[in-house]
Short mmCIF file of C-alpha atoms in Angstrom, two decimals:
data_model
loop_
_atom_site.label_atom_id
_atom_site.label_comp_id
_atom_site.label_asym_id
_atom_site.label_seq_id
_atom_site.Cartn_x
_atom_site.Cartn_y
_atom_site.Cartn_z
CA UNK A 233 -32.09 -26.34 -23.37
CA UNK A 234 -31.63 -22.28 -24.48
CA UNK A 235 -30.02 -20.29 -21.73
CA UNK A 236 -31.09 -16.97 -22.62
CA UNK A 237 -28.90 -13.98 -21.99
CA UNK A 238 -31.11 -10.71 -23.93
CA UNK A 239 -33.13 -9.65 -25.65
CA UNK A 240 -31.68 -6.83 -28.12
CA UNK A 241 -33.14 -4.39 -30.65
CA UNK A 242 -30.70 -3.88 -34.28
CA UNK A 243 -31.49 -7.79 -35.27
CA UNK A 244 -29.88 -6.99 -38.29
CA UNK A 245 -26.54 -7.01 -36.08
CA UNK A 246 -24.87 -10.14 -35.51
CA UNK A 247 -24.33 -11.42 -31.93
CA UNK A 248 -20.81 -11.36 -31.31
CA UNK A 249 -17.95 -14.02 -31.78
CA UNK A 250 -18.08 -14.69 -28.11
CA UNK A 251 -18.50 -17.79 -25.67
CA UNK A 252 -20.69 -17.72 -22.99
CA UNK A 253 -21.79 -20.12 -20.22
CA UNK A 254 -19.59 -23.51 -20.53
CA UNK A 255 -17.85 -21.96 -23.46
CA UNK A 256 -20.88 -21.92 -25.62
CA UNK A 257 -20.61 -19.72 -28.57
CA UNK A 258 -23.11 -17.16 -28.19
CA UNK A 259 -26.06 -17.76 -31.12
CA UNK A 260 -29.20 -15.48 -32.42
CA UNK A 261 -32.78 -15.80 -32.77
CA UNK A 262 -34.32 -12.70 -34.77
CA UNK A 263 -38.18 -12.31 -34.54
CA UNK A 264 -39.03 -9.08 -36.39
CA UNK A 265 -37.26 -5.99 -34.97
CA UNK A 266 -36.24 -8.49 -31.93
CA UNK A 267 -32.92 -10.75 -31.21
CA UNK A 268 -32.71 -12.80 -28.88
CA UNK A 269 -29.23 -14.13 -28.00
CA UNK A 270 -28.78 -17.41 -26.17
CA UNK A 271 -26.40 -20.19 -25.77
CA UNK A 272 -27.42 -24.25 -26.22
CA UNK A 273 -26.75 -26.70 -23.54
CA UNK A 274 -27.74 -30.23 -23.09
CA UNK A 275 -27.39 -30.47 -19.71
CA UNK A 276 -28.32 -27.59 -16.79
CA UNK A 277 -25.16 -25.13 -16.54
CA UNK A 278 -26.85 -22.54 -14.40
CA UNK A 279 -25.25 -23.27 -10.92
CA UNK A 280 -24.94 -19.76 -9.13
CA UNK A 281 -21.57 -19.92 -8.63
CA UNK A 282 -19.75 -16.67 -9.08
CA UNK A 283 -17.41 -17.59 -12.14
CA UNK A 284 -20.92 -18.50 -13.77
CA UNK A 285 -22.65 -15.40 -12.83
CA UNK A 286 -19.74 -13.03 -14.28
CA UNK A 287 -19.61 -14.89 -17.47
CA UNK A 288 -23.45 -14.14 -18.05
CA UNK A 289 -22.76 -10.88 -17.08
CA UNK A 290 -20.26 -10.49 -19.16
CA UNK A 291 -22.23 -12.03 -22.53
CA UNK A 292 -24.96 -8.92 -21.70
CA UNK A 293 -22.52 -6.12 -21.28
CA UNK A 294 -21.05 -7.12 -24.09
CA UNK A 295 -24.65 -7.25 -26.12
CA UNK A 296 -25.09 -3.83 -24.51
CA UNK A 297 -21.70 -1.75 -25.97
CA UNK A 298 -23.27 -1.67 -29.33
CA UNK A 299 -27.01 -1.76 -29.01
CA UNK A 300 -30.14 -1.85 -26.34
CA UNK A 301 -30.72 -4.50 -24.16
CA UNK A 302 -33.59 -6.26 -22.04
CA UNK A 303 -31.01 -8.28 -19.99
CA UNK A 304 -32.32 -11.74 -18.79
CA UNK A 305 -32.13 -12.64 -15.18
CA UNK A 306 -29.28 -15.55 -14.50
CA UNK A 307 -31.00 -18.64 -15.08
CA UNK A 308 -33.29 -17.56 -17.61
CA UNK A 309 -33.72 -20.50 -19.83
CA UNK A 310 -36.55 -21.98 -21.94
CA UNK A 311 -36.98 -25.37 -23.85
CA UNK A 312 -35.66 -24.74 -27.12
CA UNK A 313 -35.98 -22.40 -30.59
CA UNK A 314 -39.75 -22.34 -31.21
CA UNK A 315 -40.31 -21.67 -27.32
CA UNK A 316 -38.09 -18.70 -27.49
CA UNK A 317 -39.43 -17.71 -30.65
CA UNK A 318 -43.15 -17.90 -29.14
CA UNK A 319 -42.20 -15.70 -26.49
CA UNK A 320 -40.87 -13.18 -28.81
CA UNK A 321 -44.19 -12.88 -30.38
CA UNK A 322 -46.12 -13.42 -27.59
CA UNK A 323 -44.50 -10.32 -25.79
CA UNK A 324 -43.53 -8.16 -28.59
CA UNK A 325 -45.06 -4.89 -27.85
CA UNK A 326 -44.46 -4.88 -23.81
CA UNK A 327 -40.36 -5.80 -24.98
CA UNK A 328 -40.28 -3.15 -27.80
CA UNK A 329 -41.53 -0.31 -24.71
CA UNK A 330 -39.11 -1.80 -22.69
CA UNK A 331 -36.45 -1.49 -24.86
CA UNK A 332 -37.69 1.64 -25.34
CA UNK A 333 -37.36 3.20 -21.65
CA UNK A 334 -33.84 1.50 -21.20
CA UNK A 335 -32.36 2.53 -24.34
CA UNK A 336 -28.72 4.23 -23.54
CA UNK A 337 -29.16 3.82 -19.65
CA UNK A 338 -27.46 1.93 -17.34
CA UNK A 339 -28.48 0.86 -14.03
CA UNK A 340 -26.57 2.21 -10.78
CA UNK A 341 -26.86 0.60 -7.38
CA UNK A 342 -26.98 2.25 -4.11
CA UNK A 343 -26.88 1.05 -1.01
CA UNK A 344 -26.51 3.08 2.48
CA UNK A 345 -26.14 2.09 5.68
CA UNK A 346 -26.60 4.48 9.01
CA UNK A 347 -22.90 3.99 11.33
CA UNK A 348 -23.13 3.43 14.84
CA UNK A 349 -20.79 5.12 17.15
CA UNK A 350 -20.14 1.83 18.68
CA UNK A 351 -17.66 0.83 15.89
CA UNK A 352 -19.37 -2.64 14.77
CA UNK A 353 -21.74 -1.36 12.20
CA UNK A 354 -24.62 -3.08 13.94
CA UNK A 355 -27.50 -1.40 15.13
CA UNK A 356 -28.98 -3.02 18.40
CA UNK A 357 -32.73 -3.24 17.48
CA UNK A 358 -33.28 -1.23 20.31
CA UNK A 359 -30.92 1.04 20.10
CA UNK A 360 -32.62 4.23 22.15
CA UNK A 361 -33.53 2.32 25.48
CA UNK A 362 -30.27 3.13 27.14
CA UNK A 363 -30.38 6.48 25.82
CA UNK A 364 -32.30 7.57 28.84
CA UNK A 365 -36.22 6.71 28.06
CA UNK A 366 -37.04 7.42 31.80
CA UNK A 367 -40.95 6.49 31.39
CA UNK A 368 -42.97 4.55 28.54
CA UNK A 369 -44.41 7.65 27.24
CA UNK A 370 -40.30 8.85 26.59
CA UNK A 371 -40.00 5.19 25.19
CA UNK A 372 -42.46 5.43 22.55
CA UNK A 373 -41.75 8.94 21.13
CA UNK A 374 -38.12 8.09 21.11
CA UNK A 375 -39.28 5.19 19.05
CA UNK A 376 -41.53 7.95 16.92
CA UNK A 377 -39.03 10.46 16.36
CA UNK A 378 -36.29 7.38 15.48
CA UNK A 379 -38.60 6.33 12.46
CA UNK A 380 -39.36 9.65 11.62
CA UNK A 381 -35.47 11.07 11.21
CA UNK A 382 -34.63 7.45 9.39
CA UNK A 383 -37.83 8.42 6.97
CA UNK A 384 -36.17 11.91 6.45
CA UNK A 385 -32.73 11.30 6.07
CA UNK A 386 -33.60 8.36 3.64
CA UNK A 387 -36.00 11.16 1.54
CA UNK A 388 -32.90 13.93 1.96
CA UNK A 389 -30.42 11.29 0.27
CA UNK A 390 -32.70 9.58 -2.56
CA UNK A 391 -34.00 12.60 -3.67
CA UNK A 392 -30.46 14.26 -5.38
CA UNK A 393 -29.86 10.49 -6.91
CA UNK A 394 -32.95 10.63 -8.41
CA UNK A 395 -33.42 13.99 -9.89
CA UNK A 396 -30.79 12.76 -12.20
CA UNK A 397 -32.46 9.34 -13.08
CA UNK A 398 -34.83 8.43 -15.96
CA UNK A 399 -36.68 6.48 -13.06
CA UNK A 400 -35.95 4.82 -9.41
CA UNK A 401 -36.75 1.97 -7.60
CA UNK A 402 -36.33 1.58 -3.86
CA UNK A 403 -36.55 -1.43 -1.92
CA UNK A 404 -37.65 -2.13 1.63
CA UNK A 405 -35.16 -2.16 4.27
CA UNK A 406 -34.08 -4.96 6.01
CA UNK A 407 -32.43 -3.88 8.79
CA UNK A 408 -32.44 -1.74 11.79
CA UNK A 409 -29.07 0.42 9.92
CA UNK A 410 -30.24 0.09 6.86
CA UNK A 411 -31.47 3.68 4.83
CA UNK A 412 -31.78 2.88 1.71
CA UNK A 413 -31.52 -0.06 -1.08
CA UNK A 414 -32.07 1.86 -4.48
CA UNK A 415 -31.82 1.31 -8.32
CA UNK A 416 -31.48 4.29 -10.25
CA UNK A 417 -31.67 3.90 -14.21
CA UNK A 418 -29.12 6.77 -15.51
CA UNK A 419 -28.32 7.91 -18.68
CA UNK A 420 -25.02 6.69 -19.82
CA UNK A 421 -23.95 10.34 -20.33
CA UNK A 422 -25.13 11.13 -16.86
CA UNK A 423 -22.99 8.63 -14.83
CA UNK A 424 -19.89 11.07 -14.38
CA UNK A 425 -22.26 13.23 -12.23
CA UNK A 426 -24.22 10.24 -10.44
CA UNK A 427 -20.73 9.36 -9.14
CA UNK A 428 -20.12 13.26 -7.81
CA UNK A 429 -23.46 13.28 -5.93
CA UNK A 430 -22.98 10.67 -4.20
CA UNK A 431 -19.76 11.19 -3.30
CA UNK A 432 -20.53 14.65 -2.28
CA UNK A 433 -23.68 13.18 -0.18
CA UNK A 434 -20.87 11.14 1.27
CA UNK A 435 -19.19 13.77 2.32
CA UNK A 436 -22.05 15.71 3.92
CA UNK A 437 -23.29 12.77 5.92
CA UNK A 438 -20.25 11.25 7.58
CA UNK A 439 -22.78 9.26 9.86
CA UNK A 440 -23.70 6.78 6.88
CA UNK A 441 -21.80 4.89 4.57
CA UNK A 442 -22.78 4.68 0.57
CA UNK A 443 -21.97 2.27 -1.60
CA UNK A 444 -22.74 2.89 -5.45
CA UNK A 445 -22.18 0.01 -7.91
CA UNK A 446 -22.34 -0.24 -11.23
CA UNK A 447 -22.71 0.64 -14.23
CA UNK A 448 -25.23 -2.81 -14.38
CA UNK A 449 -27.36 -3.62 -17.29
CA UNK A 450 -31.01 -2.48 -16.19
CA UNK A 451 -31.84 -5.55 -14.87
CA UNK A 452 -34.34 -4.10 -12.26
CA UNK A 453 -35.77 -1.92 -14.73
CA UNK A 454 -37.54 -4.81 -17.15
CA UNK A 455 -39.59 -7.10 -15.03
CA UNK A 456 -42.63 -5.88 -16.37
CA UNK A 457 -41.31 -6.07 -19.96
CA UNK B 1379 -14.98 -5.15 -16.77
CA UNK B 1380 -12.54 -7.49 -15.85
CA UNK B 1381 -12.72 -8.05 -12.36
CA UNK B 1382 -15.85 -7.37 -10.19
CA UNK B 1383 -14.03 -4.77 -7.78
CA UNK B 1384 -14.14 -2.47 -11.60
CA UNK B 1385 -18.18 -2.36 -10.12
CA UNK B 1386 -17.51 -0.07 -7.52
CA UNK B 1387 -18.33 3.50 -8.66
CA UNK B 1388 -18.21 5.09 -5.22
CA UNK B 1389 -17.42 3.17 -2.12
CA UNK B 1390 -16.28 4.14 1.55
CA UNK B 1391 -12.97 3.07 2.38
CA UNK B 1392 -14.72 0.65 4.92
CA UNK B 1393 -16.71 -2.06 2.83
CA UNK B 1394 -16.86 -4.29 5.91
CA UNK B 1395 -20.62 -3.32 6.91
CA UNK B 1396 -21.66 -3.87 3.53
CA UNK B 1397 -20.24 -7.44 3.52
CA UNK B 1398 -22.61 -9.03 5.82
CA UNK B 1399 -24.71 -9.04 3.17
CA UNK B 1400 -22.74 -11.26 1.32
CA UNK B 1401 -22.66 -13.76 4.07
CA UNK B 1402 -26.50 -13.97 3.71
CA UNK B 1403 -26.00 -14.21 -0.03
CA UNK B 1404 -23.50 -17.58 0.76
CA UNK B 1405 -26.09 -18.69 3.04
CA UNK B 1406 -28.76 -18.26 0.43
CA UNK B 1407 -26.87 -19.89 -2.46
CA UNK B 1408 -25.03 -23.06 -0.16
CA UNK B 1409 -28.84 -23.33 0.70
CA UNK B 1410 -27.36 -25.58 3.69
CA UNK B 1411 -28.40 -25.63 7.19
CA UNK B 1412 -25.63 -26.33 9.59
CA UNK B 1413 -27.36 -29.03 11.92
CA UNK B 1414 -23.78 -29.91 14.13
CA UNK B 1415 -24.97 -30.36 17.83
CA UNK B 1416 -23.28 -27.76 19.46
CA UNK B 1417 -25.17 -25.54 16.81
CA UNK B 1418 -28.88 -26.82 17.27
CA UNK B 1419 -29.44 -25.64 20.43
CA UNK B 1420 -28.15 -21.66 19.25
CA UNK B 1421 -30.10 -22.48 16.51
CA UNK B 1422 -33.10 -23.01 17.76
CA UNK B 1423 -33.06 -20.32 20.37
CA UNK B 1424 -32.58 -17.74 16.93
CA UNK B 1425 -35.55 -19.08 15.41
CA UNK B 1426 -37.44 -19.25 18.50
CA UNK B 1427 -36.14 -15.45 19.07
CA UNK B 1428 -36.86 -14.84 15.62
CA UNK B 1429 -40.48 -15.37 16.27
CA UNK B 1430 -40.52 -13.71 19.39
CA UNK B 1431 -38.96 -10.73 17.79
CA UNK B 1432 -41.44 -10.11 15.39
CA UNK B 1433 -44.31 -10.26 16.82
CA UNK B 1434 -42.42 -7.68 19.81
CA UNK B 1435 -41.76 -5.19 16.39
CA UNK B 1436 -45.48 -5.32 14.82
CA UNK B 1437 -46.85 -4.86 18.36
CA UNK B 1438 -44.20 -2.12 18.66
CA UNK B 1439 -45.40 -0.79 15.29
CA UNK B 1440 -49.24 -0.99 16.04
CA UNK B 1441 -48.85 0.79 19.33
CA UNK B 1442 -46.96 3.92 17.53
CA UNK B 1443 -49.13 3.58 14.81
CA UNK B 1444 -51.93 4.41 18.16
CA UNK B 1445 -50.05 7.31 19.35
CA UNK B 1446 -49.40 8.88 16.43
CA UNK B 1447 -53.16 9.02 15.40
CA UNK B 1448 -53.71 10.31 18.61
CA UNK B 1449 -56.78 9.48 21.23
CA UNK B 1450 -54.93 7.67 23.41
CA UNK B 1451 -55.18 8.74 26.97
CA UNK B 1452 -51.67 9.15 28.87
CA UNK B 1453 -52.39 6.17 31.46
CA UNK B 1454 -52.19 3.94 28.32
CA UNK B 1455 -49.27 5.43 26.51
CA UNK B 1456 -47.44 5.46 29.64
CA UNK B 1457 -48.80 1.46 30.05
CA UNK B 1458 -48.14 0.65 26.83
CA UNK B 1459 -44.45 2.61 26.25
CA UNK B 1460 -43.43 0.37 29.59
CA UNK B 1461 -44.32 -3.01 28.75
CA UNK B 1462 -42.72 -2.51 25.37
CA UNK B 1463 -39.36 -1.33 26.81
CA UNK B 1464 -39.60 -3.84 29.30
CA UNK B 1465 -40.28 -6.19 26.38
CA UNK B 1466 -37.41 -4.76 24.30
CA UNK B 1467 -34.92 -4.85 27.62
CA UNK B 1468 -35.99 -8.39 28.21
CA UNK B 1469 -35.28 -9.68 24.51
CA UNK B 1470 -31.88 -7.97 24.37
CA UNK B 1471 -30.59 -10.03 27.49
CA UNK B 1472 -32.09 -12.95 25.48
CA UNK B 1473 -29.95 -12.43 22.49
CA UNK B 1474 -26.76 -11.44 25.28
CA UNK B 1475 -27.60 -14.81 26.72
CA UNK B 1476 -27.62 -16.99 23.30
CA UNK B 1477 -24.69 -14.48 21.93
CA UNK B 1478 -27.07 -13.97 19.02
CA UNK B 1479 -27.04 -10.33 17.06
CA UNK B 1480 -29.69 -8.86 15.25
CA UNK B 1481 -28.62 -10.31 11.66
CA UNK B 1482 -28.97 -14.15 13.48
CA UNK B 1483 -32.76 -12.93 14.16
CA UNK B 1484 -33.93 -13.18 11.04
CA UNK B 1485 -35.22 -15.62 8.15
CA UNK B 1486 -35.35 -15.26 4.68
CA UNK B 1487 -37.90 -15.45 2.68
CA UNK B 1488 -36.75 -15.71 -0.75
CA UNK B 1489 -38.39 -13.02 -2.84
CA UNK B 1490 -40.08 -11.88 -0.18
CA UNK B 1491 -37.03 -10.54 1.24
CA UNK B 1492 -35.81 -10.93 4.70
CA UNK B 1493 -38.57 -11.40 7.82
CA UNK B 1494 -37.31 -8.76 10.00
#
């Protein structure tokens, strides 16, 4: 079994001298201006335990200090050589556009979540009943104007994050507090300033909390390499 | 990157909100249900809730979905805001009663992403 870690441009450049999952050293498969680099098992190593996850991590941050990478989701494994080599062809011009768009960016994480007065950081799903709906007609444009402000403020924060992003992804929320789940792919260069806005966002909207993680390897920006 | 703390480019000083999220992760990846007696019968009043809950939010959602697009007549906003905040009253004692919060009424769905 492969456990594959990325998929790199530069094949002419040598994975590095590192281990990876189970203290495998790290190996190469070049397929024309592709490398793939993966580690052999003979058994399944992929538990999602957290040591595990960080060492895969690691292996693709590593891959990405000295070239462009397509990082592989944890777990991504295939049967062997020829399989991996088959999927190199097979997919070589939607991986070299990939490669491509994520060339010198990083992916940042952001995730904000709307504070409650009350202190435990949980919204009560109906939060605006006690706040005096008298009638059901006050009930339901409380309920209006409550999706409508959470629509706005979610639009007045994502907007400054992405301005400086190559491209953005948001996800659903999936919670009553919950404003905004975004990736933001970001020039390397252009991290420095990422970090400012959103701390300055921070500052000018006390009544959420942001949380900005990274710098990732774009790993939401090549599932449709 | 040594340590995964070294991931945090800008972070309030209060992480705690953000860490029920990682509960759910431990859930998802322990992929265990706890089935201990004392816990079946809270458990099955969550996913009963659950249930309950959802179908109270896309009947919630329709009905504002109405209002906005207008043409309702104000008998039947007024009939329909009621029953909903009655509805909504009636499933927070519920959740008092079970002493389940909003983040036990909820499944997830895998890729889908969470139910609620």
């Amino acid at each position: 079994m492969i456990w594959v870690y990325g998929i790199c441009d530069r094949p002419e450049l040598a994975p590095p001298r590192r281990r990876g999952l189970a203290q495998a050293p790290l190996d190469g498969l070049r397929e024309g201006e592709l490398l793939a680099v993966f580690t052999r098992h003979a058994r399944s190593v992929g538990e999602p335990a957290p040591d595990a996850l960080w060492a895969h991590e690691r292996v693709v941050e590593r891959l990405m200090a000295d070239r462009a990478v397509l990082p592989m989701r944890f777990g991504s494994t295939v049967d062997g050589e020829d399989a991996l080599r088959r999927f190199l062809l097979e997919r070589r011009q939607p991986l070299l556009a990939a490669l491509a768009r994520i060339a010198g960016r990083v992916e940042l994480g952001v995730r904000i979540l709307e504070l409650h007065a009350s202190g435990n950081g949980s919204a009560p799903a109906v939060a605006t009943i006690a706040a005096g709906a008298a009638t059901g007609r006050d009930y339901l444009i409380s309920r209006l104007r409550d999706g409508k402000r959470a629509e706005q403020l979610a639009t007045t924060l994502h907007e400054p994050l992405a301005t400086l992003a190559a491209d953005a992804r948001l996800q659903t929320a999936r919670g009553a507090d919950d404003v905004l789940r975004g990736a933001y792919l970001v020039e390397r260069g252009v991290v420095p300033r990422f970090r400012v806005t959103v701390e300055r966002l921070q500052l000018a909207h006390p009544e959420v909390a942001i949380l900005c993680t990274g710098p990732w390897p774009p790993y939401t920006f090549v599932s449709d390499a | 990157m040594d340590s995964p703390a070294d991931k945090l480019l800008a972070a309030p000083a209060d992480l705690d909100p953000f860490a029920r999220d990682l509960r759910r992760l431990d859930d998802a990846l322990s992929g265990r249900v706890s089935a201990d007696p004392e816990n079946v019968e809270r458990g099955l009043a969550a996913l009963v809730l659950t249930v309950i809950e959802l179908l109270r939010q896309l009947m919630e959602r329709q009905a504002l979905r109405r209002v906005e697009a207008g043409g309702l007549d104000d008998e039947t906003i007024e009939r329909l805001g009621s029953t909903l905040m009655a509805l909504a009253q009636r499933m927070d004692e519920l959740k008092e009663i079970f002493g389940l919060d909003d983040d036990d009424l909820n499944l997830d769905l895998g890729p889908l992403g969470r139910l609620l």
